[in-house]
Amino acid sequence: EIKQEDHNTKSVAVQKLTYLQMLGYDIRWSAFQIILVMSQPNFTERRHAYLAASQSFTDDTKEVVLCTSLLKRALQTGNQFESGLAINCLANICTPDLARDLADDIVKALNSANSYLRKKAVLVLYKIFLKWQGALRPAFP
């Protein structure tokens, strides 16, 4: 199911994989397919993939690097729910490379007019500071 071309079928397959991961099965083999669903245009499908990524990606997952542009794009949208979803996922899958690449975008989110995004940005900055200490300098000029 995960290798089907239909977006809805892929999304359902990612939901099933997330459930299997909750039961303790290893789903690291599906990391690339999860990233493909993360890039879908439908927010509901993306939400399922972000959840799967948050639960299954570890520091050893090599495909996390592919998420950088997806997370950056989600942070720059005007939609608070898309940006909040990206920030939540970043808090769970943060690696030193992701922290280095996305620290400036998170610092910009601190100046957002939306309090929902500001709160999430403050919380994820802690995780970014733990993974990459170089983010302290632009965050505190």
PDB file of C-alpha atoms in Angstrom:
ATOM      1  CA  GLU A   1       0.000   0.000   0.000  1.00  0.00           C
ATOM      2  CA  ILE A   2       2.765   2.427   0.855  1.00  0.00           C
ATOM      3  CA  LYS A   3       4.208   2.282  -2.651  1.00  0.00           C
ATOM      4  CA  GLN A   4       0.905   3.069  -4.396  1.00  0.00           C
ATOM      5  CA  GLU A   5       0.571   6.268  -6.414  1.00  0.00           C
ATOM      6  CA  ASP A   6      -2.741   7.267  -4.809  1.00  0.00           C
ATOM      7  CA  HIS A   7      -2.168   9.870  -2.081  1.00  0.00           C
ATOM      8  CA  ASN A   8      -5.064   8.704   0.066  1.00  0.00           C
ATOM      9  CA  THR A   9      -3.875   5.082  -0.007  1.00  0.00           C
ATOM     10  CA  LYS A  10      -0.379   6.172   1.008  1.00  0.00           C
ATOM     11  CA  SER A  11      -1.800   8.216   3.861  1.00  0.00           C
ATOM     12  CA  VAL A  12      -3.797   5.256   5.148  1.00  0.00           C
ATOM     13  CA  ALA A  13      -0.690   3.079   4.890  1.00  0.00           C
ATOM     14  CA  VAL A  14       1.267   5.618   6.952  1.00  0.00           C
ATOM     15  CA  GLN A  15      -1.500   5.535   9.558  1.00  0.00           C
ATOM     16  CA  LYS A  16      -1.221   1.744   9.697  1.00  0.00           C
ATOM     17  CA  LEU A  17       2.559   1.958  10.012  1.00  0.00           C
ATOM     18  CA  THR A  18       2.195   4.462  12.845  1.00  0.00           C
ATOM     19  CA  TYR A  19      -0.087   2.033  14.646  1.00  0.00           C
ATOM     20  CA  LEU A  20       2.380  -0.806  14.112  1.00  0.00           C
ATOM     21  CA  GLN A  21       5.155   1.379  15.461  1.00  0.00           C
ATOM     22  CA  MET A  22       3.054   2.048  18.575  1.00  0.00           C
ATOM     23  CA  LEU A  23       2.810  -1.716  19.036  1.00  0.00           C
ATOM     24  CA  GLY A  24       6.604  -1.948  19.013  1.00  0.00           C
ATOM     25  CA  TYR A  25       7.400  -2.963  15.443  1.00  0.00           C
ATOM     26  CA  ASP A  26      10.311  -1.369  13.626  1.00  0.00           C
ATOM     27  CA  ILE A  27       9.184   0.853  10.733  1.00  0.00           C
ATOM     28  CA  ARG A  28      12.487   2.582   9.986  1.00  0.00           C
ATOM     29  CA  TRP A  29      12.471   1.004   6.524  1.00  0.00           C
ATOM     30  CA  SER A  30       9.537   3.257   5.560  1.00  0.00           C
ATOM     31  CA  ALA A  31      11.211   6.595   6.353  1.00  0.00           C
ATOM     32  CA  PHE A  32      11.424   7.697   2.723  1.00  0.00           C
ATOM     33  CA  GLN A  33       7.778   6.857   2.079  1.00  0.00           C
ATOM     34  CA  ILE A  34       6.763   8.838   5.172  1.00  0.00           C
ATOM     35  CA  ILE A  35       8.680  11.829   3.819  1.00  0.00           C
ATOM     36  CA  LEU A  36       6.848  11.481   0.509  1.00  0.00           C
ATOM     37  CA  VAL A  37       3.525  11.703   2.325  1.00  0.00           C
ATOM     38  CA  MET A  38       4.830  14.697   4.284  1.00  0.00           C
ATOM     39  CA  SER A  39       5.116  16.539   0.970  1.00  0.00           C
ATOM     40  CA  GLN A  40       1.493  15.932  -0.070  1.00  0.00           C
ATOM     41  CA  PRO A  41      -0.691  19.001  -0.723  1.00  0.00           C
ATOM     42  CA  ASN A  42      -3.497  17.883   1.596  1.00  0.00           C
ATOM     43  CA  PHE A  43      -2.989  19.010   5.200  1.00  0.00           C
ATOM     44  CA  THR A  44      -4.731  15.973   6.677  1.00  0.00           C
ATOM     45  CA  GLU A  45      -2.404  13.581   4.871  1.00  0.00           C
ATOM     46  CA  ARG A  46       0.630  15.616   5.889  1.00  0.00           C
ATOM     47  CA  ARG A  47      -0.509  15.579   9.504  1.00  0.00           C
ATOM     48  CA  HIS A  48      -0.479  11.780   9.560  1.00  0.00           C
ATOM     49  CA  ALA A  49       3.016  11.701   8.077  1.00  0.00           C
ATOM     50  CA  TYR A  50       4.340  14.267  10.552  1.00  0.00           C
ATOM     51  CA  LEU A  51       3.011  12.098  13.377  1.00  0.00           C
ATOM     52  CA  ALA A  52       4.680   9.018  11.896  1.00  0.00           C
ATOM     53  CA  ALA A  53       7.949  10.927  11.515  1.00  0.00           C
ATOM     54  CA  SER A  54       7.758  12.225  15.076  1.00  0.00           C
ATOM     55  CA  GLN A  55       7.332   8.738  16.448  1.00  0.00           C
ATOM     56  CA  SER A  56       9.643   6.722  14.235  1.00  0.00           C
ATOM     57  CA  PHE A  57      12.570   8.954  13.215  1.00  0.00           C
ATOM     58  CA  THR A  58      15.652   8.788  15.410  1.00  0.00           C
ATOM     59  CA  ASP A  59      19.071  10.411  15.314  1.00  0.00           C
ATOM     60  CA  ASP A  60      20.234   7.471  13.201  1.00  0.00           C
ATOM     61  CA  THR A  61      17.609   7.991  10.492  1.00  0.00           C
ATOM     62  CA  LYS A  62      19.495   9.200   7.426  1.00  0.00           C
ATOM     63  CA  GLU A  63      16.396  10.424   5.613  1.00  0.00           C
ATOM     64  CA  VAL A  64      15.819  13.192   8.188  1.00  0.00           C
ATOM     65  CA  VAL A  65      17.985  15.466   6.050  1.00  0.00           C
ATOM     66  CA  LEU A  66      15.277  15.341   3.376  1.00  0.00           C
ATOM     67  CA  CYS A  67      12.817  16.910   5.815  1.00  0.00           C
ATOM     68  CA  THR A  68      14.730  20.187   6.001  1.00  0.00           C
ATOM     69  CA  SER A  69      13.066  21.866   3.044  1.00  0.00           C
ATOM     70  CA  LEU A  70       9.631  20.535   4.015  1.00  0.00           C
ATOM     71  CA  LEU A  71       9.929  21.913   7.525  1.00  0.00           C
ATOM     72  CA  LYS A  72      11.342  25.210   6.282  1.00  0.00           C
ATOM     73  CA  ARG A  73       8.463  25.606   3.835  1.00  0.00           C
ATOM     74  CA  ALA A  74       5.897  24.778   6.535  1.00  0.00           C
ATOM     75  CA  LEU A  75       7.450  27.311   8.907  1.00  0.00           C
ATOM     76  CA  GLN A  76       7.200  30.053   6.301  1.00  0.00           C
ATOM     77  CA  THR A  77       3.513  29.558   5.531  1.00  0.00           C
ATOM     78  CA  GLY A  78       1.009  31.928   7.041  1.00  0.00           C
ATOM     79  CA  ASN A  79      -1.073  29.086   8.444  1.00  0.00           C
ATOM     80  CA  GLN A  80      -0.558  28.656  12.178  1.00  0.00           C
ATOM     81  CA  PHE A  81      -1.564  25.007  12.111  1.00  0.00           C
ATOM     82  CA  GLU A  82       0.947  24.026   9.428  1.00  0.00           C
ATOM     83  CA  SER A  83       3.717  25.945  11.160  1.00  0.00           C
ATOM     84  CA  GLY A  84       2.747  24.495  14.542  1.00  0.00           C
ATOM     85  CA  LEU A  85       2.766  20.991  13.117  1.00  0.00           C
ATOM     86  CA  ALA A  86       6.238  21.533  11.667  1.00  0.00           C
ATOM     87  CA  ILE A  87       7.528  22.936  14.966  1.00  0.00           C
ATOM     88  CA  ASN A  88       6.090  19.980  16.860  1.00  0.00           C
ATOM     89  CA  CYS A  89       7.702  17.520  14.466  1.00  0.00           C
ATOM     90  CA  LEU A  90      11.019  19.368  14.664  1.00  0.00           C
ATOM     91  CA  ALA A  91      10.967  19.079  18.458  1.00  0.00           C
ATOM     92  CA  ASN A  92      10.739  15.311  18.144  1.00  0.00           C
ATOM     93  CA  ILE A  93      13.138  14.620  15.265  1.00  0.00           C
ATOM     94  CA  CYS A  94      15.702  17.375  15.803  1.00  0.00           C
ATOM     95  CA  THR A  95      19.239  16.509  14.776  1.00  0.00           C
ATOM     96  CA  PRO A  96      22.284  18.795  14.777  1.00  0.00           C
ATOM     97  CA  ASP A  97      21.887  19.336  11.018  1.00  0.00           C
ATOM     98  CA  LEU A  98      18.197  20.207  11.285  1.00  0.00           C
ATOM     99  CA  ALA A  99      18.903  22.484  14.237  1.00  0.00           C
ATOM    100  CA  ARG A 100      21.597  24.322  12.281  1.00  0.00           C
ATOM    101  CA  ASP A 101      19.436  24.728   9.176  1.00  0.00           C
ATOM    102  CA  LEU A 102      16.186  25.722  10.883  1.00  0.00           C
ATOM    103  CA  ALA A 103      17.372  27.763  13.872  1.00  0.00           C
ATOM    104  CA  ASP A 104      16.968  31.084  12.031  1.00  0.00           C
ATOM    105  CA  ASP A 105      13.406  30.236  11.009  1.00  0.00           C
ATOM    106  CA  ILE A 106      12.493  29.351  14.580  1.00  0.00           C
ATOM    107  CA  VAL A 107      14.024  32.586  15.866  1.00  0.00           C
ATOM    108  CA  LYS A 108      11.909  34.467  13.297  1.00  0.00           C
ATOM    109  CA  ALA A 109       8.833  32.662  14.622  1.00  0.00           C
ATOM    110  CA  LEU A 110       9.519  34.272  17.998  1.00  0.00           C
ATOM    111  CA  ASN A 111       8.534  37.599  16.429  1.00  0.00           C
ATOM    112  CA  SER A 112       5.262  36.232  15.070  1.00  0.00           C
ATOM    113  CA  ALA A 113       2.058  38.081  15.857  1.00  0.00           C
ATOM    114  CA  ASN A 114       0.488  34.716  16.639  1.00  0.00           C
ATOM    115  CA  SER A 115       0.980  33.705  20.286  1.00  0.00           C
ATOM    116  CA  TYR A 116       0.393  30.023  19.428  1.00  0.00           C
ATOM    117  CA  LEU A 117       3.493  30.000  17.212  1.00  0.00           C
ATOM    118  CA  ARG A 118       5.573  32.032  19.666  1.00  0.00           C
ATOM    119  CA  LYS A 119       4.896  29.522  22.456  1.00  0.00           C
ATOM    120  CA  LYS A 120       5.805  26.559  20.284  1.00  0.00           C
ATOM    121  CA  ALA A 121       8.918  28.330  18.980  1.00  0.00           C
ATOM    122  CA  VAL A 122      10.180  29.007  22.506  1.00  0.00           C
ATOM    123  CA  LEU A 123       9.738  25.369  23.450  1.00  0.00           C
ATOM    124  CA  VAL A 124      11.493  23.989  20.370  1.00  0.00           C
ATOM    125  CA  LEU A 125      14.405  26.395  20.816  1.00  0.00           C
ATOM    126  CA  TYR A 126      15.382  24.485  23.939  1.00  0.00           C
ATOM    127  CA  LYS A 127      15.719  21.306  21.881  1.00  0.00           C
ATOM    128  CA  ILE A 128      17.640  23.195  19.181  1.00  0.00           C
ATOM    129  CA  PHE A 129      20.053  24.603  21.776  1.00  0.00           C
ATOM    130  CA  LEU A 130      20.700  21.092  23.085  1.00  0.00           C
ATOM    131  CA  LYS A 131      21.455  19.745  19.608  1.00  0.00           C
ATOM    132  CA  TRP A 132      23.416  22.724  18.232  1.00  0.00           C
ATOM    133  CA  GLN A 133      24.908  25.258  20.601  1.00  0.00           C
ATOM    134  CA  GLY A 134      25.699  27.636  17.742  1.00  0.00           C
ATOM    135  CA  ALA A 135      22.042  28.660  17.724  1.00  0.00           C
ATOM    136  CA  LEU A 136      22.525  30.556  20.973  1.00  0.00           C
ATOM    137  CA  ARG A 137      24.331  33.421  19.265  1.00  0.00           C
ATOM    138  CA  PRO A 138      21.583  34.439  16.775  1.00  0.00           C
ATOM    139  CA  ALA A 139      18.845  33.802  19.343  1.00  0.00           C
ATOM    140  CA  PHE A 140      20.403  36.163  21.897  1.00  0.00           C
ATOM    141  CA  PRO A 141      22.131  39.006  20.045  1.00  0.00           C
TER     142      PRO A 141
END
